[in-house]
PDB file of C-alpha atoms in Angstrom:
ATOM      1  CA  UNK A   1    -211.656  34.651  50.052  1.00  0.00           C
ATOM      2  CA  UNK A   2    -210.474  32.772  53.237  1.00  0.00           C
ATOM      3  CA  UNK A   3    -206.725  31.744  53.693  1.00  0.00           C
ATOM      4  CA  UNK A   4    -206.866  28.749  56.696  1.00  0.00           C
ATOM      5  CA  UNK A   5    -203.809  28.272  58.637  1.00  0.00           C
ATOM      6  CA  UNK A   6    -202.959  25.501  60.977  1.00  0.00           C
ATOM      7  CA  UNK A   7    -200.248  26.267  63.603  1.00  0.00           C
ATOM      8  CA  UNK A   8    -198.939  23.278  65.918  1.00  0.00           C
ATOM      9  CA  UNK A   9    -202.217  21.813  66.390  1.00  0.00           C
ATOM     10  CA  UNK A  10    -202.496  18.424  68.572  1.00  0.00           C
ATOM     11  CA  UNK A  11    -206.031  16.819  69.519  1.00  0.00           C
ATOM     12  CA  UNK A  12    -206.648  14.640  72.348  1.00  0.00           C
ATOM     13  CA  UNK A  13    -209.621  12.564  73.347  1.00  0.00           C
ATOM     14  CA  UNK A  14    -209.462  11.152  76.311  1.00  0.00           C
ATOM     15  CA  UNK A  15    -205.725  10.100  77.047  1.00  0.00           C
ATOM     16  CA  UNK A  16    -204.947   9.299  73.128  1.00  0.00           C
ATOM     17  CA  UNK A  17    -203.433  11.989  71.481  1.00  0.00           C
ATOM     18  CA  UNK A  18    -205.330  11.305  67.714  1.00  0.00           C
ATOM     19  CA  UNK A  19    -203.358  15.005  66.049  1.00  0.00           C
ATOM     20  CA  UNK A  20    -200.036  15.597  66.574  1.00  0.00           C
ATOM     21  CA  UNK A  21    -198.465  18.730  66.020  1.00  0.00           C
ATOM     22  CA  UNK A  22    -199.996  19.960  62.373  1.00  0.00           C
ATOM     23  CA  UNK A  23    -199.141  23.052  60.999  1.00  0.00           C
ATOM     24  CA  UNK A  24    -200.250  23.735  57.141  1.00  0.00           C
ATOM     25  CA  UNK A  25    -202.055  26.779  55.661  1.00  0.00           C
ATOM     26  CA  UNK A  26    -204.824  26.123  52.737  1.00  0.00           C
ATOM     27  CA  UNK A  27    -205.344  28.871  50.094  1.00  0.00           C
ATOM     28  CA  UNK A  28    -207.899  30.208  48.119  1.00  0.00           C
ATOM     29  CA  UNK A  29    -208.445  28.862  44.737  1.00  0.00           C
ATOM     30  CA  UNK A  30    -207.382  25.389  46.185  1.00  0.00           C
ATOM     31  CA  UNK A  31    -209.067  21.754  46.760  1.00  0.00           C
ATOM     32  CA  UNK A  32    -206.818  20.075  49.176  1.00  0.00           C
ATOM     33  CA  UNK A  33    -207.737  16.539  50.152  1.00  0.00           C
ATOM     34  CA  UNK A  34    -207.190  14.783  53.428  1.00  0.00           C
ATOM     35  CA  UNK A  35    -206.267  11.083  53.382  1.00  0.00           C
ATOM     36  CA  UNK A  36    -205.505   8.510  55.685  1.00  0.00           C
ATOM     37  CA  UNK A  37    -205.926   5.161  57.092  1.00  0.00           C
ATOM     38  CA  UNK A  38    -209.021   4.588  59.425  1.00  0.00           C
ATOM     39  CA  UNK A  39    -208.063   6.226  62.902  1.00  0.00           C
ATOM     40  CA  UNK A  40    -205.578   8.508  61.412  1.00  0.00           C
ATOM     41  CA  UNK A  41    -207.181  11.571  62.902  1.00  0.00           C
ATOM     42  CA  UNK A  42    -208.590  13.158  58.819  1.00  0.00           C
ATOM     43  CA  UNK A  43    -212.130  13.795  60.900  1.00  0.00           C
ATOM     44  CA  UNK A  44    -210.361  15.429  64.350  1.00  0.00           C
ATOM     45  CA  UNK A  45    -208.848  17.085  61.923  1.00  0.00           C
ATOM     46  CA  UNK A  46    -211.049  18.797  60.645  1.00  0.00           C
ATOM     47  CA  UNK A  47    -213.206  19.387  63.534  1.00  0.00           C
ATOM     48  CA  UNK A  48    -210.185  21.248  64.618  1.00  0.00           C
ATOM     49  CA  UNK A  49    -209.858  23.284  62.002  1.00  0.00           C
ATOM     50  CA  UNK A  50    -213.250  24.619  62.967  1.00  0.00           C
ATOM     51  CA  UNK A  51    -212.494  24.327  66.381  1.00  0.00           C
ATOM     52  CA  UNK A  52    -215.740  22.057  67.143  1.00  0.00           C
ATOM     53  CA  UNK A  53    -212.792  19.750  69.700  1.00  0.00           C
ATOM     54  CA  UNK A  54    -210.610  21.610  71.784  1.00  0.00           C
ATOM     55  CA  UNK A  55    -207.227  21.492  70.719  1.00  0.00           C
ATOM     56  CA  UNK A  56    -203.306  22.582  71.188  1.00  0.00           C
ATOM     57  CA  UNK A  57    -202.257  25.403  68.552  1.00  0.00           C
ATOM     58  CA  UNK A  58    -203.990  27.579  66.581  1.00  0.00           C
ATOM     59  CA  UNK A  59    -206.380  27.537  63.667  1.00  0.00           C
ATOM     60  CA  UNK A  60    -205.987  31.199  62.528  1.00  0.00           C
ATOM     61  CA  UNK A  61    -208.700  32.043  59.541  1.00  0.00           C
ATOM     62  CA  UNK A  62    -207.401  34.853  57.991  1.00  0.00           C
ATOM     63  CA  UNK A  63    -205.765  36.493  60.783  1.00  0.00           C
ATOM     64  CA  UNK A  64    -207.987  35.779  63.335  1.00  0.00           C
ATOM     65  CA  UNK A  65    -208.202  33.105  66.091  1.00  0.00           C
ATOM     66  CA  UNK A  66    -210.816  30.248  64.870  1.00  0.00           C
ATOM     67  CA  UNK A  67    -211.127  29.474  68.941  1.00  0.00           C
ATOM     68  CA  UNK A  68    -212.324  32.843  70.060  1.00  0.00           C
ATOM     69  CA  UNK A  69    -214.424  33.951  66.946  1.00  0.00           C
ATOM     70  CA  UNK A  70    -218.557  34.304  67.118  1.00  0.00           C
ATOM     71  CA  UNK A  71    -219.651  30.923  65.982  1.00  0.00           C
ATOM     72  CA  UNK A  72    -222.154  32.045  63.739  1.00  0.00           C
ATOM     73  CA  UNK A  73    -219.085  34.484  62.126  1.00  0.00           C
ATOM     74  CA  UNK A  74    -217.454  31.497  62.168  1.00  0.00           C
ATOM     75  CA  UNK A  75    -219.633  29.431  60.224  1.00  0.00           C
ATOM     76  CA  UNK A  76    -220.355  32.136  57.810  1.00  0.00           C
ATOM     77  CA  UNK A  77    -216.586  32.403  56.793  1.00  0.00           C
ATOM     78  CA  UNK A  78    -216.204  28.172  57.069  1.00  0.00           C
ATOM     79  CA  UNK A  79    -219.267  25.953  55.903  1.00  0.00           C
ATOM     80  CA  UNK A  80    -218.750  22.465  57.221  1.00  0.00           C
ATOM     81  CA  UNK A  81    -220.083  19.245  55.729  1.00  0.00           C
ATOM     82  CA  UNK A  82    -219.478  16.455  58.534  1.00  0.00           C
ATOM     83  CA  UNK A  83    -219.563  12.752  58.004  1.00  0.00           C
ATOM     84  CA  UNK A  84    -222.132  10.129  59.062  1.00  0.00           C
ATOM     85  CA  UNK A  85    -224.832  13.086  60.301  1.00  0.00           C
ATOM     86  CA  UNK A  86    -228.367  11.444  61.064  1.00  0.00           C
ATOM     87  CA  UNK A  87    -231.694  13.449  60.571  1.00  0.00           C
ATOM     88  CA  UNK A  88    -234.024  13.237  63.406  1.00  0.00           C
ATOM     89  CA  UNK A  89    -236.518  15.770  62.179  1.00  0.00           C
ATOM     90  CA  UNK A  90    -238.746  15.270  59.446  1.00  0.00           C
ATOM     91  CA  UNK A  91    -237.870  18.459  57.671  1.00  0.00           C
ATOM     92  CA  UNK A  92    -238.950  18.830  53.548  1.00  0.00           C
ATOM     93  CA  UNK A  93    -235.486  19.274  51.814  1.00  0.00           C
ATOM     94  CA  UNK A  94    -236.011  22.457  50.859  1.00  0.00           C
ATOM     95  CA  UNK A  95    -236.096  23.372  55.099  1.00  0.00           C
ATOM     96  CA  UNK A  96    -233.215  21.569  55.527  1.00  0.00           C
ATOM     97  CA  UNK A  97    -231.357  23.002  52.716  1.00  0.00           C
ATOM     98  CA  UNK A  98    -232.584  26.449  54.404  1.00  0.00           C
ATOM     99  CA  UNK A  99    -230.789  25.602  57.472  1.00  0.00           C
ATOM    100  CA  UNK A 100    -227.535  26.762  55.947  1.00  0.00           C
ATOM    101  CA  UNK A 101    -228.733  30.430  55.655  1.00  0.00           C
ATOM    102  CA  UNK A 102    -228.852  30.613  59.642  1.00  0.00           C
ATOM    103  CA  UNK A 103    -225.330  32.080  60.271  1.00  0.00           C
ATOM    104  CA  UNK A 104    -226.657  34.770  57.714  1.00  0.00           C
ATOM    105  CA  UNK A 105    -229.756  35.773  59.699  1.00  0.00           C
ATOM    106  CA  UNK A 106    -230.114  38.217  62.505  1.00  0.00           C
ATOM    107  CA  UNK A 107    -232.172  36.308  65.800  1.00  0.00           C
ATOM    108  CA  UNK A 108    -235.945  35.993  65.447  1.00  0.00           C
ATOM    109  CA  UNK A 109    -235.683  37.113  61.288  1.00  0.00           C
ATOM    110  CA  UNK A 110    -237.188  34.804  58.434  1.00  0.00           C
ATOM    111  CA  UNK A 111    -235.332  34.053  55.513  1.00  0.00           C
ATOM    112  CA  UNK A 112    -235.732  36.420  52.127  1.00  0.00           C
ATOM    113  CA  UNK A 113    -235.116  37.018  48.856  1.00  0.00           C
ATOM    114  CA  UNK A 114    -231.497  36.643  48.964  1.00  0.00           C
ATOM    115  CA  UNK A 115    -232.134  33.375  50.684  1.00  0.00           C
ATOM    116  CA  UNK A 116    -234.518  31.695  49.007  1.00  0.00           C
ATOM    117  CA  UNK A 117    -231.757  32.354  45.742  1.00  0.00           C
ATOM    118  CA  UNK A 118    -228.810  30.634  47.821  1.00  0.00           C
ATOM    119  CA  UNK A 119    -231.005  27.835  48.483  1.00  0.00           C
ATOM    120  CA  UNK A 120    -232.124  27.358  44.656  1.00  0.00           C
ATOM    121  CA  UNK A 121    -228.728  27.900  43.289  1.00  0.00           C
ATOM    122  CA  UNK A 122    -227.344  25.531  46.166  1.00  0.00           C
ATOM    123  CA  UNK A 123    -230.086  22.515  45.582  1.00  0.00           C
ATOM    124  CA  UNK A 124    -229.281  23.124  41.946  1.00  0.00           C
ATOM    125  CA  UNK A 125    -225.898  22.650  42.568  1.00  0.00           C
ATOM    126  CA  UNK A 126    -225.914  19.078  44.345  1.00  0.00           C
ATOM    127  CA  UNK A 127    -228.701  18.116  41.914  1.00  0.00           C
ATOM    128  CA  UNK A 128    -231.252  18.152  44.382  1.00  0.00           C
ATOM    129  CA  UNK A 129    -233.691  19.953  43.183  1.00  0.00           C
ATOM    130  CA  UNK A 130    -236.190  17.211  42.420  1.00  0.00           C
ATOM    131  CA  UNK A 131    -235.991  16.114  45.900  1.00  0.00           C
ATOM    132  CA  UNK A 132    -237.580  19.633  46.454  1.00  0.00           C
ATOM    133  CA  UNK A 133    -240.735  18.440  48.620  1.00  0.00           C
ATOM    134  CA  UNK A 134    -239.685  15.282  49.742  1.00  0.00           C
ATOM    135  CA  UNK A 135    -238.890  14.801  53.531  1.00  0.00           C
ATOM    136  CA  UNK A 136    -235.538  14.356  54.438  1.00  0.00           C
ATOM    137  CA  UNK A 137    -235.430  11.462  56.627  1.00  0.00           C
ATOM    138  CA  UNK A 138    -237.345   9.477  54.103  1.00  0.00           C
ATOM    139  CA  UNK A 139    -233.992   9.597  51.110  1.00  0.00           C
ATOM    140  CA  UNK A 140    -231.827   6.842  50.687  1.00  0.00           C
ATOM    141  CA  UNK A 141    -228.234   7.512  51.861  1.00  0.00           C
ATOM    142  CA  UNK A 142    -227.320   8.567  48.487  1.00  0.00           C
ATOM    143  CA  UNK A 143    -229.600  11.220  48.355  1.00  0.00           C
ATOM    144  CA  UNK A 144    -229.084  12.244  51.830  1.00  0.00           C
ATOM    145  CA  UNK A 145    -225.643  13.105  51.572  1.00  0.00           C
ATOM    146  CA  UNK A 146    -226.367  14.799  48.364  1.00  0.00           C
ATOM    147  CA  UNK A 147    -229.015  17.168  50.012  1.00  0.00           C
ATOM    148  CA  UNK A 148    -226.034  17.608  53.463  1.00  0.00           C
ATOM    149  CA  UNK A 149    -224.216  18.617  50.629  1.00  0.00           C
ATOM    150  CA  UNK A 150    -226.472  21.258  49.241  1.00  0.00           C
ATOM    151  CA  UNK A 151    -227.175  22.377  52.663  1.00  0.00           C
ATOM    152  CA  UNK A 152    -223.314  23.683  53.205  1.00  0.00           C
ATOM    153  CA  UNK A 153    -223.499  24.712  49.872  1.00  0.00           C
ATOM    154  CA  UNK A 154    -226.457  27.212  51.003  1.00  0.00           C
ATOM    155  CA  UNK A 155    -224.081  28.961  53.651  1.00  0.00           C
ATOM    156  CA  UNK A 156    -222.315  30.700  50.622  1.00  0.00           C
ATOM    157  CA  UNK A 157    -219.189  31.086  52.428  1.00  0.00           C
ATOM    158  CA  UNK A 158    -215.656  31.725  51.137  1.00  0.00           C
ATOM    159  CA  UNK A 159    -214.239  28.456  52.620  1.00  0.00           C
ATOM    160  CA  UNK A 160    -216.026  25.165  52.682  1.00  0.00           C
ATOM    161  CA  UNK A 161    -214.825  21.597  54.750  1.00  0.00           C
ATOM    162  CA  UNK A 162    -215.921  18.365  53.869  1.00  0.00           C
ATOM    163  CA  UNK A 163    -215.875  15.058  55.892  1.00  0.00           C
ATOM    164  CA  UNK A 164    -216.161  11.998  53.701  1.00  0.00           C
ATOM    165  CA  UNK A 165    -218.862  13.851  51.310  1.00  0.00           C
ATOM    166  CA  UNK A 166    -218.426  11.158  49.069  1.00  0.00           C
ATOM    167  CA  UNK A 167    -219.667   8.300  51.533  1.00  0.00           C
ATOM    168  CA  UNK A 168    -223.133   6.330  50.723  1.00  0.00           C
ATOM    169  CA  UNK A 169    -222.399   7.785  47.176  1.00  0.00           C
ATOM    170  CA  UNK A 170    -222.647   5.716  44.096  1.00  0.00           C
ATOM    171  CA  UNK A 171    -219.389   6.234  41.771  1.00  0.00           C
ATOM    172  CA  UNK A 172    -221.671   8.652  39.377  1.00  0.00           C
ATOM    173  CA  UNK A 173    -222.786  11.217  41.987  1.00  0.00           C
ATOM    174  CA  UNK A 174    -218.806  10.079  43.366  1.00  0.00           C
ATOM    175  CA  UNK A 175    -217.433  11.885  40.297  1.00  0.00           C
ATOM    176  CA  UNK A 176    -220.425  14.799  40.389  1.00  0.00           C
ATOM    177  CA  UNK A 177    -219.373  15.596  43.912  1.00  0.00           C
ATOM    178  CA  UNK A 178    -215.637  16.196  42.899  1.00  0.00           C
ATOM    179  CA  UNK A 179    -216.452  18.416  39.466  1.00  0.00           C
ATOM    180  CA  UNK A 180    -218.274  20.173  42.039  1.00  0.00           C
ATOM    181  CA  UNK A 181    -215.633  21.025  44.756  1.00  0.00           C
ATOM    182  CA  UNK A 182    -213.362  21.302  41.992  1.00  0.00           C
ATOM    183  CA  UNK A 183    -215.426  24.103  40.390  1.00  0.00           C
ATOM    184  CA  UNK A 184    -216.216  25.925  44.090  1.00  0.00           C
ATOM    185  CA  UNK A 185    -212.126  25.959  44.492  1.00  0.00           C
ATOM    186  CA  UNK A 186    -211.307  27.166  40.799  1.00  0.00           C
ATOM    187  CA  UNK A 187    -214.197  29.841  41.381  1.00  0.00           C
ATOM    188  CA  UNK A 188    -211.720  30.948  44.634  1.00  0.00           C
ATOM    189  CA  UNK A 189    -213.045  29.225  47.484  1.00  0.00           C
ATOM    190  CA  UNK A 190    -210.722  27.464  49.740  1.00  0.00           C
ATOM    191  CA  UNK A 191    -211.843  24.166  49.638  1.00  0.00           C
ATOM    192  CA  UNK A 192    -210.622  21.023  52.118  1.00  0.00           C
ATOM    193  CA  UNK A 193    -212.216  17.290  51.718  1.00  0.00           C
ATOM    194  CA  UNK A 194    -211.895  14.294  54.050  1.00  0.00           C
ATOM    195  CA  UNK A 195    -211.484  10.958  51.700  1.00  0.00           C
ATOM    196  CA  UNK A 196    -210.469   7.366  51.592  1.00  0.00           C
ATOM    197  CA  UNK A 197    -210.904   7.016  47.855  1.00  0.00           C
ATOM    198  CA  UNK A 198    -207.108   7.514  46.730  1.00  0.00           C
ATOM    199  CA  UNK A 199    -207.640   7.776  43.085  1.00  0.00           C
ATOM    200  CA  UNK A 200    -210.314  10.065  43.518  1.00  0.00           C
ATOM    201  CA  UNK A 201    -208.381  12.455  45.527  1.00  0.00           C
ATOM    202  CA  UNK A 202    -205.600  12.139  43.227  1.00  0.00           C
ATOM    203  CA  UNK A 203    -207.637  13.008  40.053  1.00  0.00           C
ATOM    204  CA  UNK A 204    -209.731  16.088  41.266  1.00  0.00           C
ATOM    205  CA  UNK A 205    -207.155  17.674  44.611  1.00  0.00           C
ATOM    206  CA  UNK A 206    -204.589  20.148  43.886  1.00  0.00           C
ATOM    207  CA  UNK A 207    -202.859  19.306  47.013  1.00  0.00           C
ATOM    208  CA  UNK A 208    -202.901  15.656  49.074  1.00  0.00           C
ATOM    209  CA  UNK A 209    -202.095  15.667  53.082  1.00  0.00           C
ATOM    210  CA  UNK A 210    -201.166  12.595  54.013  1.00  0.00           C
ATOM    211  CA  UNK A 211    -201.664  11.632  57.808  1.00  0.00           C
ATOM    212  CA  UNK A 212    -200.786   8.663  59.505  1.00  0.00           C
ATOM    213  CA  UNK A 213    -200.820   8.041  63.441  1.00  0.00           C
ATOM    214  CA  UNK A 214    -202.740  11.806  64.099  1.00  0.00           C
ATOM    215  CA  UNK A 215    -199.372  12.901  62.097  1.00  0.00           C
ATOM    216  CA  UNK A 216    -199.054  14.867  58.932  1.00  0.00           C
ATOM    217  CA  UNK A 217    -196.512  12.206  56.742  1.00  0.00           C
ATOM    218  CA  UNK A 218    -196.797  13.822  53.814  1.00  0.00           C
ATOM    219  CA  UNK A 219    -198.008  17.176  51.932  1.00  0.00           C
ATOM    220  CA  UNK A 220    -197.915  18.407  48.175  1.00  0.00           C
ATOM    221  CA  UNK A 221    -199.106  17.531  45.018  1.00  0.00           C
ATOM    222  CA  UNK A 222    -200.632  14.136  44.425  1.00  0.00           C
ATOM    223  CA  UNK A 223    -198.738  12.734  42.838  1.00  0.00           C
ATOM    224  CA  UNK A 224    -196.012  13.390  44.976  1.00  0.00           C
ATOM    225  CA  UNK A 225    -197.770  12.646  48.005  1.00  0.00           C
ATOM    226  CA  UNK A 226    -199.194   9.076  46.563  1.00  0.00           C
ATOM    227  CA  UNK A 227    -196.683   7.424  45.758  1.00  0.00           C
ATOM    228  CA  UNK A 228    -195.867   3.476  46.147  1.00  0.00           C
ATOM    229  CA  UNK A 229    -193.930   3.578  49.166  1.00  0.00           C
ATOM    230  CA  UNK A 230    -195.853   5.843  50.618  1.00  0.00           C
ATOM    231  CA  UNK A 231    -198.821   3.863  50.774  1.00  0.00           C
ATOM    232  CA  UNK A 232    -197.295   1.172  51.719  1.00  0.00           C
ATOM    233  CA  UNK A 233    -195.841   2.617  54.679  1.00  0.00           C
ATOM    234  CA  UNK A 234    -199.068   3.796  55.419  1.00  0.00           C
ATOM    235  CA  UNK A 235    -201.695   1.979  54.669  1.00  0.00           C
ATOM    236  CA  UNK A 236    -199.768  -1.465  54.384  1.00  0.00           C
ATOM    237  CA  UNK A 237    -200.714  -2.408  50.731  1.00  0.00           C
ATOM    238  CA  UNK A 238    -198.904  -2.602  47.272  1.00  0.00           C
ATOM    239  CA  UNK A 239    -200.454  -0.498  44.337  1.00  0.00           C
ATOM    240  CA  UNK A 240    -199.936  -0.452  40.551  1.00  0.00           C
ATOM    241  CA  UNK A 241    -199.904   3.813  40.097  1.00  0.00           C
ATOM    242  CA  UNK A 242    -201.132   4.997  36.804  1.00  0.00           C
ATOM    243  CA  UNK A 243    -201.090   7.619  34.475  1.00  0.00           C
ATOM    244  CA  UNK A 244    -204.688   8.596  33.437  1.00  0.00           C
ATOM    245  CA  UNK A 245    -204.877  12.250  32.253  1.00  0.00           C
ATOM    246  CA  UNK A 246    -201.262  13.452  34.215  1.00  0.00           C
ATOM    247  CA  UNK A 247    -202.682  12.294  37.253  1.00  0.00           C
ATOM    248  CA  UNK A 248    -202.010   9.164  39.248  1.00  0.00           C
ATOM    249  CA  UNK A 249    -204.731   6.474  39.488  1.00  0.00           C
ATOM    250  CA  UNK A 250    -204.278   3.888  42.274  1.00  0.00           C
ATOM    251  CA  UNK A 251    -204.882   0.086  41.779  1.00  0.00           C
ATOM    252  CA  UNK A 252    -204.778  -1.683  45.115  1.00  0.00           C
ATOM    253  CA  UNK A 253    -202.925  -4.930  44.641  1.00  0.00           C
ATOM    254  CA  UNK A 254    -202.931  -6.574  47.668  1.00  0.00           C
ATOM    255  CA  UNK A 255    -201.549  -6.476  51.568  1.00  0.00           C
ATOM    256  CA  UNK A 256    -197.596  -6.439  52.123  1.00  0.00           C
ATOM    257  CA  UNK A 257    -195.884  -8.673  53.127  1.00  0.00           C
TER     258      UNK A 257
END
């Protein structure tokens, strides 16, 4: 298990400062979701939190320093899903889902036993398995982001990020994608997801951040965090909030005004 803790961290690129002073800690056992307008600074974010951007603060996993740790300790402790990634080699899916073994293996050793199970159980997971043989950059977007998926899921580790893993997604594999980082946090994983679908962050995260202008504006339980005036002091629209289940489902209704 991996506690993640977030200490004053601020992000600039270039001379825009996109985070601005964060501080949170995620937990074991937890799905926390990050959501925002576009430009809000969800991705630098999380980035930072892996320390992949250079940064002000500290990202402290466990106890120590995210910033000065191996990177392949790193990425053992932290798989990371990012958004948007394009495939240049023409790898079968099965390779590709191997590539998330590599923080596990020792320079110049081949994968075994132990690997080749972390990559069934992982393909089986996203529901890639009959994409098995087929070569990567050949899958619709859909199925690309499903086998991305699969490949973080491979790394095994105690603490998993996600960028917008529901992108390219149709709403089906949508709702798969959340049972299944639902089930990795209730299994004890710590568990953090970059989205822009509201009500589907309401209905499957324990815990909403809210960020607005590379600032955290809110943090807690959804439906605390998603409320009507919150959204539309952030993202400038009026929603109908609904109960479905005890959790808040979001109905855009329009711009304010």
């Amino acid at each position: 298990m991996v506690t993640v803790t977030v200490e004053g961290l601020s992000v600039a690129l270039g001379k825009r400062t996109v985070v601005r002073d964060a501080s949170f800690t995620v937990s074991p056992g937890t799905l926390t979701g990050i959501v925002g307008p576009n430009g809000a600074g969800k991705s630098t974010l999380a980035r930072a939190m892996l320390a992949l951007v250079s940064a002000q603060g500290r990202v402290l996993v466990d106890d120590a320093d995210a910033a000065t740790m191996p990177r392949a300790e790193l990425a053992r402790r932290i798989a990371y899903l990012p958004q948007g990634q394009t495939l240049h080699w023409p790898l079968t899916v099965e390779r590709l889902v191997g590539l998330g073994r590599l923080p596990h293996l020792a320079p110049m050793s081949r994968l075994g036993e132990a690997d080749a199970a972390a990559i069934e159980r992982a393909m089986d997971r996203a529901d890639v398995l009959p994409l098995r043989h087929r070569i990567a950059t050949e899958l619709s977007g859909g199925e690309r982001a499903r086998v991305l998926l699969a490949r973080a899921l491979a790394v095994e580790a105690p603490a998993l990020i996600a960028d917008e893993p529901l992108a390219s997604l149709d709403p089906g594999h949508q709702i798969d994608v959340m049972e299944l980082l639902g089930e990795e946090a209730r299994a004890g994983r710590t568990v953090v997801a970059v989205l822009h679908d509201l009500t589907m962050a309401a209905r499957y995260c324990d815990r909403i951040i809210l960020i607005d202008g590379g600032r955290i504006v809110a943090d807690g339980a959804p439906g605390v965090v998603l409320t009507a005036d919150n959204l539309r002091a952030v993202y400038g629209i009026e929603v109908r909030i609904e109960e479905h289940d005890g959790r808040p489902a979001i109905v855009p209704l329009g711009r304010s005004r």
